[in-house]
Amino acid sequence: MTTDIPLKALDRLVGTWRVTGDAEGTVTYRWMDGGHFLIQDVNLTQDGAPTQGMEIIGRERPYGAEKPSEDIKSWYYDSQGSTLAYVYELAGDTLTIWAKEKGSPAYYRGTFSADGTTVTGAWVYSGGGGYKSDMTRTDA
């Protein structure tokens, strides 16, 4: 497993979660062998439309680079053909997932419960909007 402390902190996501709010379904997080990347498998319905996707979360390290990026980045691919980029940040019990880059006006912010079995939060979009999105661990 990785010795990258900020990335390793995302270990609390590993497992299967039931998603509720304006998107419903399940997500499962698992480590890729070697511990450098966290993979999320997504199976949701939003606005009546089902979507499946896969997200790869880790530090970007292009071929030949001596060290990886400071930010924990992700790349999401879904069954509608979308490719989305995010930056993950975990500070204490608060998870922020920024769209494209840290500080973006579009982001998810959720808070882990004390026992780690729920994350309560919402997506926020620039110019208003967004949606509630909570997770409850199903494999506890």
Tab-separated table of N, CA and C in Angstrom:
chain	number	residue	atom	x	y	z
A	1	MET	N	0.853	-1.185	0.000
A	1	MET	CA	0.000	0.000	0.000
A	1	MET	C	0.891	1.238	0.000
A	2	THR	N	0.383	2.311	-0.476
A	2	THR	CA	1.137	3.550	-0.613
A	2	THR	C	1.546	4.137	0.739
A	3	THR	N	2.687	4.830	0.755
A	3	THR	CA	3.096	5.568	1.949
A	3	THR	C	2.789	7.053	1.769
A	4	ASP	N	2.079	7.394	0.714
A	4	ASP	CA	1.650	8.763	0.421
A	4	ASP	C	0.521	9.100	1.391
A	5	ILE	N	0.820	9.848	2.455
A	5	ILE	CA	-0.135	10.092	3.541
A	5	ILE	C	-1.435	10.745	3.060
A	6	PRO	N	-1.405	11.845	2.288
A	6	PRO	CA	-2.686	12.423	1.845
A	6	PRO	C	-3.511	11.452	0.986
A	7	LEU	N	-2.852	10.707	0.113
A	7	LEU	CA	-3.583	9.734	-0.695
A	7	LEU	C	-4.092	8.596	0.185
A	8	LYS	N	-3.271	8.111	1.089
A	8	LYS	CA	-3.652	7.022	1.998
A	8	LYS	C	-4.840	7.417	2.866
A	9	ALA	N	-5.002	8.718	3.150
A	9	ALA	CA	-6.139	9.187	3.949
A	9	ALA	C	-7.467	8.870	3.277
A	10	LEU	N	-7.454	8.722	1.955
A	10	LEU	CA	-8.680	8.378	1.229
A	10	LEU	C	-9.082	6.920	1.439
A	11	ASP	N	-8.274	6.164	2.168
A	11	ASP	CA	-8.594	4.770	2.483
A	11	ASP	C	-9.951	4.656	3.177
A	12	ARG	N	-10.375	5.697	3.857
A	12	ARG	CA	-11.673	5.664	4.543
A	12	ARG	C	-12.833	5.573	3.557
A	13	LEU	N	-12.573	5.806	2.258
A	13	LEU	CA	-13.610	5.639	1.231
A	13	LEU	C	-13.740	4.195	0.763
A	14	VAL	N	-12.714	3.374	0.997
A	14	VAL	CA	-12.715	2.007	0.465
A	14	VAL	C	-13.927	1.241	0.986
A	15	GLY	N	-14.640	0.623	0.049
A	15	GLY	CA	-15.834	-0.140	0.363
A	15	GLY	C	-16.976	0.266	-0.551
A	16	THR	N	-18.155	-0.216	-0.221
A	16	THR	CA	-19.346	0.074	-1.021
A	16	THR	C	-20.266	0.993	-0.251
A	17	TRP	N	-20.803	1.990	-0.960
A	17	TRP	CA	-21.642	3.023	-0.375
A	17	TRP	C	-22.950	3.129	-1.147
A	18	ARG	N	-24.038	3.362	-0.432
A	18	ARG	CA	-25.326	3.684	-1.046
A	18	ARG	C	-25.398	5.199	-1.144
A	19	VAL	N	-25.655	5.699	-2.345
A	19	VAL	CA	-25.746	7.134	-2.589
A	19	VAL	C	-27.221	7.526	-2.608
A	20	THR	N	-27.565	8.590	-1.879
A	20	THR	CA	-28.935	9.108	-1.859
A	20	THR	C	-28.889	10.611	-2.070
A	21	GLY	N	-30.020	11.165	-2.413
A	21	GLY	CA	-30.123	12.595	-2.699
A	21	GLY	C	-30.680	12.746	-4.098
A	22	ASP	N	-30.107	13.630	-4.870
A	22	ASP	CA	-30.581	13.854	-6.231
A	22	ASP	C	-29.966	12.892	-7.239
A	23	ALA	N	-29.060	12.057	-6.796
A	23	ALA	CA	-28.548	10.921	-7.557
A	23	ALA	C	-28.649	9.731	-6.614
A	24	GLU	N	-29.094	8.586	-7.124
A	24	GLU	CA	-29.305	7.400	-6.286
A	24	GLU	C	-28.568	6.217	-6.887
A	25	GLY	N	-28.031	5.360	-6.031
A	25	GLY	CA	-27.365	4.155	-6.504
A	25	GLY	C	-26.256	3.736	-5.574
A	26	THR	N	-25.210	3.154	-6.154
A	26	THR	CA	-24.073	2.703	-5.353
A	26	THR	C	-22.760	3.123	-6.000
A	27	VAL	N	-21.764	3.292	-5.141
A	27	VAL	CA	-20.387	3.488	-5.572
A	27	VAL	C	-19.506	2.576	-4.733
A	28	THR	N	-18.461	2.069	-5.350
A	28	THR	CA	-17.504	1.218	-4.646
A	28	THR	C	-16.107	1.741	-4.910
A	29	TYR	N	-15.344	1.909	-3.843
A	29	TYR	CA	-13.950	2.347	-3.940
A	29	TYR	C	-13.057	1.169	-3.591
A	30	ARG	N	-11.960	1.013	-4.348
A	30	ARG	CA	-10.982	-0.055	-4.103
A	30	ARG	C	-9.610	0.422	-4.558
A	31	TRP	N	-8.568	-0.097	-3.905
A	31	TRP	CA	-7.203	0.248	-4.291
A	31	TRP	C	-6.755	-0.600	-5.463
A	32	MET	N	-6.072	0.011	-6.422
A	32	MET	CA	-5.385	-0.739	-7.472
A	32	MET	C	-4.142	-1.350	-6.828
A	33	ASP	N	-3.727	-2.507	-7.286
A	33	ASP	CA	-2.499	-3.113	-6.778
A	33	ASP	C	-1.379	-2.082	-6.788
A	34	GLY	N	-0.602	-2.049	-5.741
A	34	GLY	CA	0.499	-1.101	-5.598
A	34	GLY	C	0.134	0.086	-4.725
A	35	GLY	N	-1.177	0.361	-4.590
A	35	GLY	CA	-1.633	1.410	-3.688
A	35	GLY	C	-1.428	2.828	-4.173
A	36	HIS	N	-1.132	3.024	-5.457
A	36	HIS	CA	-0.915	4.379	-5.964
A	36	HIS	C	-2.192	5.011	-6.507
A	37	PHE	N	-3.214	4.189	-6.755
A	37	PHE	CA	-4.462	4.696	-7.313
A	37	PHE	C	-5.657	4.056	-6.624
A	38	LEU	N	-6.649	4.885	-6.346
A	38	LEU	CA	-7.926	4.446	-5.807
A	38	LEU	C	-8.903	4.445	-6.983
A	39	ILE	N	-9.656	3.369	-7.133
A	39	ILE	CA	-10.609	3.253	-8.233
A	39	ILE	C	-12.022	3.300	-7.665
A	40	GLN	N	-12.868	4.102	-8.279
A	40	GLN	CA	-14.273	4.172	-7.898
A	40	GLN	C	-15.112	3.624	-9.051
A	41	ASP	N	-15.971	2.657	-8.740
A	41	ASP	CA	-16.944	2.138	-9.693
A	41	ASP	C	-18.287	2.762	-9.348
A	42	VAL	N	-18.958	3.350	-10.337
A	42	VAL	CA	-20.163	4.138	-10.127
A	42	VAL	C	-21.338	3.499	-10.855
A	43	ASN	N	-22.471	3.394	-10.151
A	43	ASN	CA	-23.716	2.893	-10.736
A	43	ASN	C	-24.842	3.745	-10.151
A	44	LEU	N	-25.234	4.803	-10.854
A	44	LEU	CA	-26.197	5.767	-10.334
A	44	LEU	C	-27.342	6.021	-11.313
A	45	THR	N	-28.415	6.565	-10.772
A	45	THR	CA	-29.502	7.118	-11.578
A	45	THR	C	-29.675	8.563	-11.149
A	46	GLN	N	-29.653	9.468	-12.134
A	46	GLN	CA	-29.834	10.884	-11.851
A	46	GLN	C	-30.789	11.465	-12.890
A	47	ASP	N	-31.793	12.177	-12.412
A	47	ASP	CA	-32.825	12.725	-13.303
A	47	ASP	C	-33.454	11.635	-14.166
A	48	GLY	N	-33.625	10.444	-13.583
A	48	GLY	CA	-34.256	9.331	-14.277
A	48	GLY	C	-33.371	8.594	-15.261
A	49	ALA	N	-32.136	9.036	-15.422
A	49	ALA	CA	-31.225	8.408	-16.375
A	49	ALA	C	-30.147	7.608	-15.647
A	50	PRO	N	-30.034	6.313	-15.965
A	50	PRO	CA	-28.968	5.517	-15.351
A	50	PRO	C	-27.618	5.860	-15.964
A	51	THR	N	-26.586	5.801	-15.137
A	51	THR	CA	-25.222	6.009	-15.629
A	51	THR	C	-24.264	5.110	-14.854
A	52	GLN	N	-23.312	4.591	-15.560
A	52	GLN	CA	-22.236	3.830	-14.947
A	52	GLN	C	-20.941	4.556	-15.274
A	53	GLY	N	-19.978	4.415	-14.383
A	53	GLY	CA	-18.704	5.067	-14.635
A	53	GLY	C	-17.588	4.480	-13.810
A	54	MET	N	-16.390	4.941	-14.116
A	54	MET	CA	-15.195	4.525	-13.402
A	54	MET	C	-14.326	5.762	-13.204
A	55	GLU	N	-13.801	5.902	-12.002
A	55	GLU	CA	-12.925	7.022	-11.694
A	55	GLU	C	-11.609	6.473	-11.162
A	56	ILE	N	-10.511	7.049	-11.618
A	56	ILE	CA	-9.184	6.673	-11.143
A	56	ILE	C	-8.619	7.881	-10.408
A	57	ILE	N	-8.283	7.682	-9.131
A	57	ILE	CA	-7.882	8.763	-8.236
A	57	ILE	C	-6.439	8.529	-7.793
A	58	GLY	N	-5.590	9.524	-7.953
A	58	GLY	CA	-4.202	9.400	-7.525
A	58	GLY	C	-3.411	10.634	-7.904
A	59	ARG	N	-2.125	10.543	-7.775
A	59	ARG	CA	-1.266	11.672	-8.136
A	59	ARG	C	-0.786	11.472	-9.577
A	60	GLU	N	-0.820	12.540	-10.335
A	60	GLU	CA	-0.372	12.493	-11.723
A	60	GLU	C	1.151	12.449	-11.746
A	61	ARG	N	1.694	11.490	-12.465
A	61	ARG	CA	3.158	11.404	-12.632
A	61	ARG	C	3.446	10.969	-14.069
A	62	PRO	N	3.596	11.962	-14.957
A	62	PRO	CA	3.882	11.636	-16.350
A	62	PRO	C	5.174	10.826	-16.473
A	63	TYR	N	5.281	10.079	-17.535
A	63	TYR	CA	6.469	9.276	-17.790
A	63	TYR	C	7.715	10.150	-17.700
A	64	GLY	N	8.677	9.697	-16.941
A	64	GLY	CA	9.944	10.404	-16.791
A	64	GLY	C	9.973	11.410	-15.655
A	65	ALA	N	8.825	11.737	-15.098
A	65	ALA	CA	8.792	12.699	-13.989
A	65	ALA	C	9.417	12.066	-12.752
A	66	GLU	N	10.171	12.870	-12.013
A	66	GLU	CA	10.816	12.338	-10.818
A	66	GLU	C	9.871	12.215	-9.640
A	67	LYS	N	8.862	13.084	-9.592
A	67	LYS	CA	7.916	12.995	-8.483
A	67	LYS	C	6.505	13.284	-9.000
A	68	PRO	N	5.509	12.798	-8.279
A	68	PRO	CA	4.121	13.002	-8.716
A	68	PRO	C	3.619	14.404	-8.377
A	69	SER	N	2.460	14.731	-8.920
A	69	SER	CA	1.824	16.024	-8.653
A	69	SER	C	1.539	16.181	-7.167
A	70	GLU	N	1.481	17.414	-6.710
A	70	GLU	CA	1.133	17.682	-5.316
A	70	GLU	C	-0.339	17.361	-5.071
A	71	ASP	N	-1.198	17.771	-5.998
A	71	ASP	CA	-2.637	17.521	-5.852
A	71	ASP	C	-2.980	16.071	-6.162
A	72	ILE	N	-4.006	15.579	-5.477
A	72	ILE	CA	-4.567	14.260	-5.773
A	72	ILE	C	-5.631	14.486	-6.836
A	73	LYS	N	-5.377	13.976	-8.017
A	73	LYS	CA	-6.249	14.221	-9.162
A	73	LYS	C	-7.046	12.970	-9.493
A	74	SER	N	-8.114	13.176	-10.261
A	74	SER	CA	-8.868	12.011	-10.722
A	74	SER	C	-9.368	12.253	-12.128
A	75	TRP	N	-9.642	11.134	-12.778
A	75	TRP	CA	-10.182	11.136	-14.123
A	75	TRP	C	-11.379	10.200	-14.104
A	76	TYR	N	-12.539	10.731	-14.500
A	76	TYR	CA	-13.796	9.987	-14.457
A	76	TYR	C	-14.294	9.757	-15.878
A	77	TYR	N	-14.720	8.528	-16.152
A	77	TYR	CA	-15.230	8.140	-17.463
A	77	TYR	C	-16.588	7.501	-17.250
A	78	ASP	N	-17.613	7.945	-18.009
A	78	ASP	CA	-18.936	7.366	-17.796
A	78	ASP	C	-19.530	6.760	-19.063
A	79	SER	N	-20.659	6.094	-18.878
A	79	SER	CA	-21.308	5.363	-19.959
A	79	SER	C	-21.947	6.272	-21.007
A	80	GLN	N	-21.987	7.585	-20.764
A	80	GLN	CA	-22.472	8.529	-21.771
A	80	GLN	C	-21.317	9.100	-22.597
A	81	GLY	N	-20.088	8.671	-22.288
A	81	GLY	CA	-18.924	9.129	-23.034
A	81	GLY	C	-18.243	10.341	-22.439
A	82	SER	N	-18.680	10.783	-21.259
A	82	SER	CA	-18.054	11.942	-20.613
A	82	SER	C	-16.707	11.568	-20.009
A	83	THR	N	-15.790	12.511	-20.061
A	83	THR	CA	-14.500	12.404	-19.395
A	83	THR	C	-14.364	13.655	-18.534
A	84	LEU	N	-14.288	13.470	-17.228
A	84	LEU	CA	-14.246	14.596	-16.300
A	84	LEU	C	-12.996	14.507	-15.431
A	85	ALA	N	-12.453	15.668	-15.069
A	85	ALA	CA	-11.265	15.737	-14.218
A	85	ALA	C	-11.630	16.396	-12.894
A	86	TYR	N	-11.057	15.892	-11.815
A	86	TYR	CA	-11.314	16.418	-10.479
A	86	TYR	C	-10.020	16.486	-9.684
A	87	VAL	N	-10.067	17.209	-8.569
A	87	VAL	CA	-8.988	17.222	-7.577
A	87	VAL	C	-9.621	16.898	-6.230
A	88	TYR	N	-9.074	15.906	-5.536
A	88	TYR	CA	-9.567	15.480	-4.226
A	88	TYR	C	-8.764	16.156	-3.133
A	89	GLU	N	-9.478	16.541	-2.075
A	89	GLU	CA	-8.831	17.136	-0.907
A	89	GLU	C	-9.581	16.655	0.334
A	90	LEU	N	-8.854	16.110	1.289
A	90	LEU	CA	-9.451	15.658	2.541
A	90	LEU	C	-8.774	16.410	3.675
A	91	ALA	N	-9.558	17.214	4.395
A	91	ALA	CA	-9.051	17.975	5.540
A	91	ALA	C	-9.884	17.576	6.748
A	92	GLY	N	-9.288	16.828	7.662
A	92	GLY	CA	-10.044	16.318	8.803
A	92	GLY	C	-11.135	15.393	8.307
A	93	ASP	N	-12.382	15.703	8.643
A	93	ASP	CA	-13.518	14.888	8.210
A	93	ASP	C	-14.232	15.476	7.001
A	94	THR	N	-13.641	16.496	6.364
A	94	THR	CA	-14.295	17.151	5.229
A	94	THR	C	-13.618	16.764	3.922
A	95	LEU	N	-14.396	16.157	3.036
A	95	LEU	CA	-13.938	15.768	1.707
A	95	LEU	C	-14.429	16.808	0.711
A	96	THR	N	-13.498	17.382	-0.041
A	96	THR	CA	-13.857	18.295	-1.122
A	96	THR	C	-13.338	17.691	-2.423
A	97	ILE	N	-14.205	17.656	-3.423
A	97	ILE	CA	-13.837	17.180	-4.749
A	97	ILE	C	-14.060	18.354	-5.695
A	98	TRP	N	-12.969	18.957	-6.127
A	98	TRP	CA	-13.029	20.134	-6.991
A	98	TRP	C	-13.141	19.712	-8.451
A	99	ALA	N	-13.985	20.378	-9.237
A	99	ALA	CA	-14.058	20.132	-10.674
A	99	ALA	C	-12.840	20.763	-11.345
A	100	LYS	N	-12.101	19.994	-12.065
A	100	LYS	CA	-10.914	20.393	-12.845
A	100	LYS	C	-9.710	20.785	-12.010
A	101	GLU	N	-9.856	21.768	-11.095
A	101	GLU	CA	-8.699	22.226	-10.327
A	101	GLU	C	-9.130	22.725	-8.955
A	102	LYS	N	-8.197	22.676	-8.010
A	102	LYS	CA	-8.469	23.151	-6.658
A	102	LYS	C	-8.900	24.611	-6.705
A	103	GLY	N	-9.952	24.953	-5.958
A	103	GLY	CA	-10.466	26.309	-5.936
A	103	GLY	C	-11.553	26.573	-6.965
A	104	SER	N	-11.906	25.571	-7.758
A	104	SER	CA	-12.950	25.729	-8.772
A	104	SER	C	-14.278	26.124	-8.120
A	105	PRO	N	-15.114	26.897	-8.820
A	105	PRO	CA	-16.433	27.237	-8.275
A	105	PRO	C	-17.418	26.071	-8.323
A	106	ALA	N	-17.034	24.982	-8.965
A	106	ALA	CA	-17.854	23.765	-8.989
A	106	ALA	C	-17.131	22.705	-8.160
A	107	TYR	N	-17.828	22.174	-7.146
A	107	TYR	CA	-17.178	21.219	-6.253
A	107	TYR	C	-18.227	20.437	-5.463
A	108	TYR	N	-17.762	19.311	-4.894
A	108	TYR	CA	-18.549	18.554	-3.923
A	108	TYR	C	-17.887	18.770	-2.575
A	109	ARG	N	-18.687	18.974	-1.537
A	109	ARG	CA	-18.147	19.036	-0.181
A	109	ARG	C	-19.023	18.175	0.707
A	110	GLY	N	-18.403	17.206	1.376
A	110	GLY	CA	-19.124	16.313	2.264
A	110	GLY	C	-18.355	16.104	3.553
A	111	THR	N	-19.086	15.749	4.599
A	111	THR	CA	-18.479	15.536	5.911
A	111	THR	C	-18.727	14.106	6.367
A	112	PHE	N	-17.650	13.432	6.775
A	112	PHE	CA	-17.750	12.086	7.330
A	112	PHE	C	-18.331	12.147	8.727
A	113	SER	N	-19.204	11.209	9.054
A	113	SER	CA	-19.700	11.088	10.420
A	113	SER	C	-18.556	10.610	11.310
A	114	ALA	N	-18.719	10.769	12.615
A	114	ALA	CA	-17.677	10.373	13.572
A	114	ALA	C	-17.307	8.902	13.431
A	115	ASP	N	-18.292	8.040	13.126
A	115	ASP	CA	-18.002	6.611	12.988
A	115	ASP	C	-17.608	6.218	11.566
A	116	GLY	N	-17.578	7.184	10.638
A	116	GLY	CA	-17.131	6.924	9.276
A	116	GLY	C	-18.103	6.173	8.395
A	117	THR	N	-19.350	6.015	8.848
A	117	THR	CA	-20.310	5.227	8.064
A	117	THR	C	-21.188	6.066	7.147
A	118	THR	N	-21.114	7.390	7.256
A	118	THR	CA	-21.873	8.249	6.350
A	118	THR	C	-21.015	9.445	5.930
A	119	VAL	N	-21.349	9.963	4.766
A	119	VAL	CA	-20.790	11.220	4.280
A	119	VAL	C	-21.986	12.047	3.836
A	120	THR	N	-22.141	13.232	4.413
A	120	THR	CA	-23.269	14.105	4.117
A	120	THR	C	-22.753	15.328	3.386
A	121	GLY	N	-23.312	15.594	2.185
A	121	GLY	CA	-22.805	16.733	1.443
A	121	GLY	C	-23.619	17.078	0.223
A	122	ALA	N	-23.037	17.903	-0.624
A	122	ALA	CA	-23.719	18.358	-1.831
A	122	ALA	C	-22.712	18.823	-2.873
A	123	TRP	N	-23.109	18.735	-4.129
A	123	TRP	CA	-22.388	19.348	-5.234
A	123	TRP	C	-22.851	20.790	-5.342
A	124	VAL	N	-21.924	21.690	-5.567
A	124	VAL	CA	-22.203	23.116	-5.732
A	124	VAL	C	-21.679	23.508	-7.111
A	125	TYR	N	-22.491	24.244	-7.862
A	125	TYR	CA	-22.087	24.685	-9.196
A	125	TYR	C	-21.951	26.197	-9.223
A	126	SER	N	-21.052	26.689	-10.058
A	126	SER	CA	-20.887	28.135	-10.194
A	126	SER	C	-22.186	28.737	-10.729
A	127	GLY	N	-22.518	29.919	-10.239
A	127	GLY	CA	-23.746	30.553	-10.676
A	127	GLY	C	-24.985	29.986	-10.018
A	128	GLY	N	-24.804	29.159	-8.989
A	128	GLY	CA	-25.938	28.549	-8.291
A	128	GLY	C	-26.202	27.150	-8.800
A	129	GLY	N	-27.058	26.483	-8.122
A	129	GLY	CA	-27.380	25.107	-8.510
A	129	GLY	C	-26.519	24.103	-7.788
A	130	GLY	N	-26.657	22.876	-8.209
A	130	GLY	CA	-25.981	21.764	-7.573
A	130	GLY	C	-27.020	20.797	-7.048
A	131	TYR	N	-26.590	19.840	-6.253
A	131	TYR	CA	-27.541	18.874	-5.714
A	131	TYR	C	-26.973	18.161	-4.493
A	132	LYS	N	-27.879	17.727	-3.641
A	132	LYS	CA	-27.549	16.990	-2.430
A	132	LYS	C	-27.056	15.594	-2.819
A	133	SER	N	-26.037	15.136	-2.146
A	133	SER	CA	-25.510	13.801	-2.395
A	133	SER	C	-24.889	13.263	-1.107
A	134	ASP	N	-25.553	12.283	-0.518
A	134	ASP	CA	-25.074	11.655	0.706
A	134	ASP	C	-24.693	10.211	0.420
A	135	MET	N	-23.794	9.668	1.243
A	135	MET	CA	-23.381	8.270	1.097
A	135	MET	C	-23.487	7.579	2.453
A	136	THR	N	-23.949	6.328	2.424
A	136	THR	CA	-23.993	5.488	3.608
A	136	THR	C	-23.288	4.180	3.300
A	137	ARG	N	-22.327	3.824	4.140
A	137	ARG	CA	-21.558	2.592	3.925
A	137	ARG	C	-22.492	1.393	4.026
A	138	THR	N	-22.385	0.473	3.078
A	138	THR	CA	-23.238	-0.724	3.086
A	138	THR	C	-22.471	-1.979	3.465
A	139	ASP	N	-21.167	-1.896	3.578
A	139	ASP	CA	-20.360	-3.078	3.880
A	139	ASP	C	-19.717	-3.015	5.257
A	140	ALA	N	-20.311	-2.225	6.163
A	140	ALA	CA	-19.730	-2.071	7.508
A	140	ALA	C	-19.982	-3.293	8.354
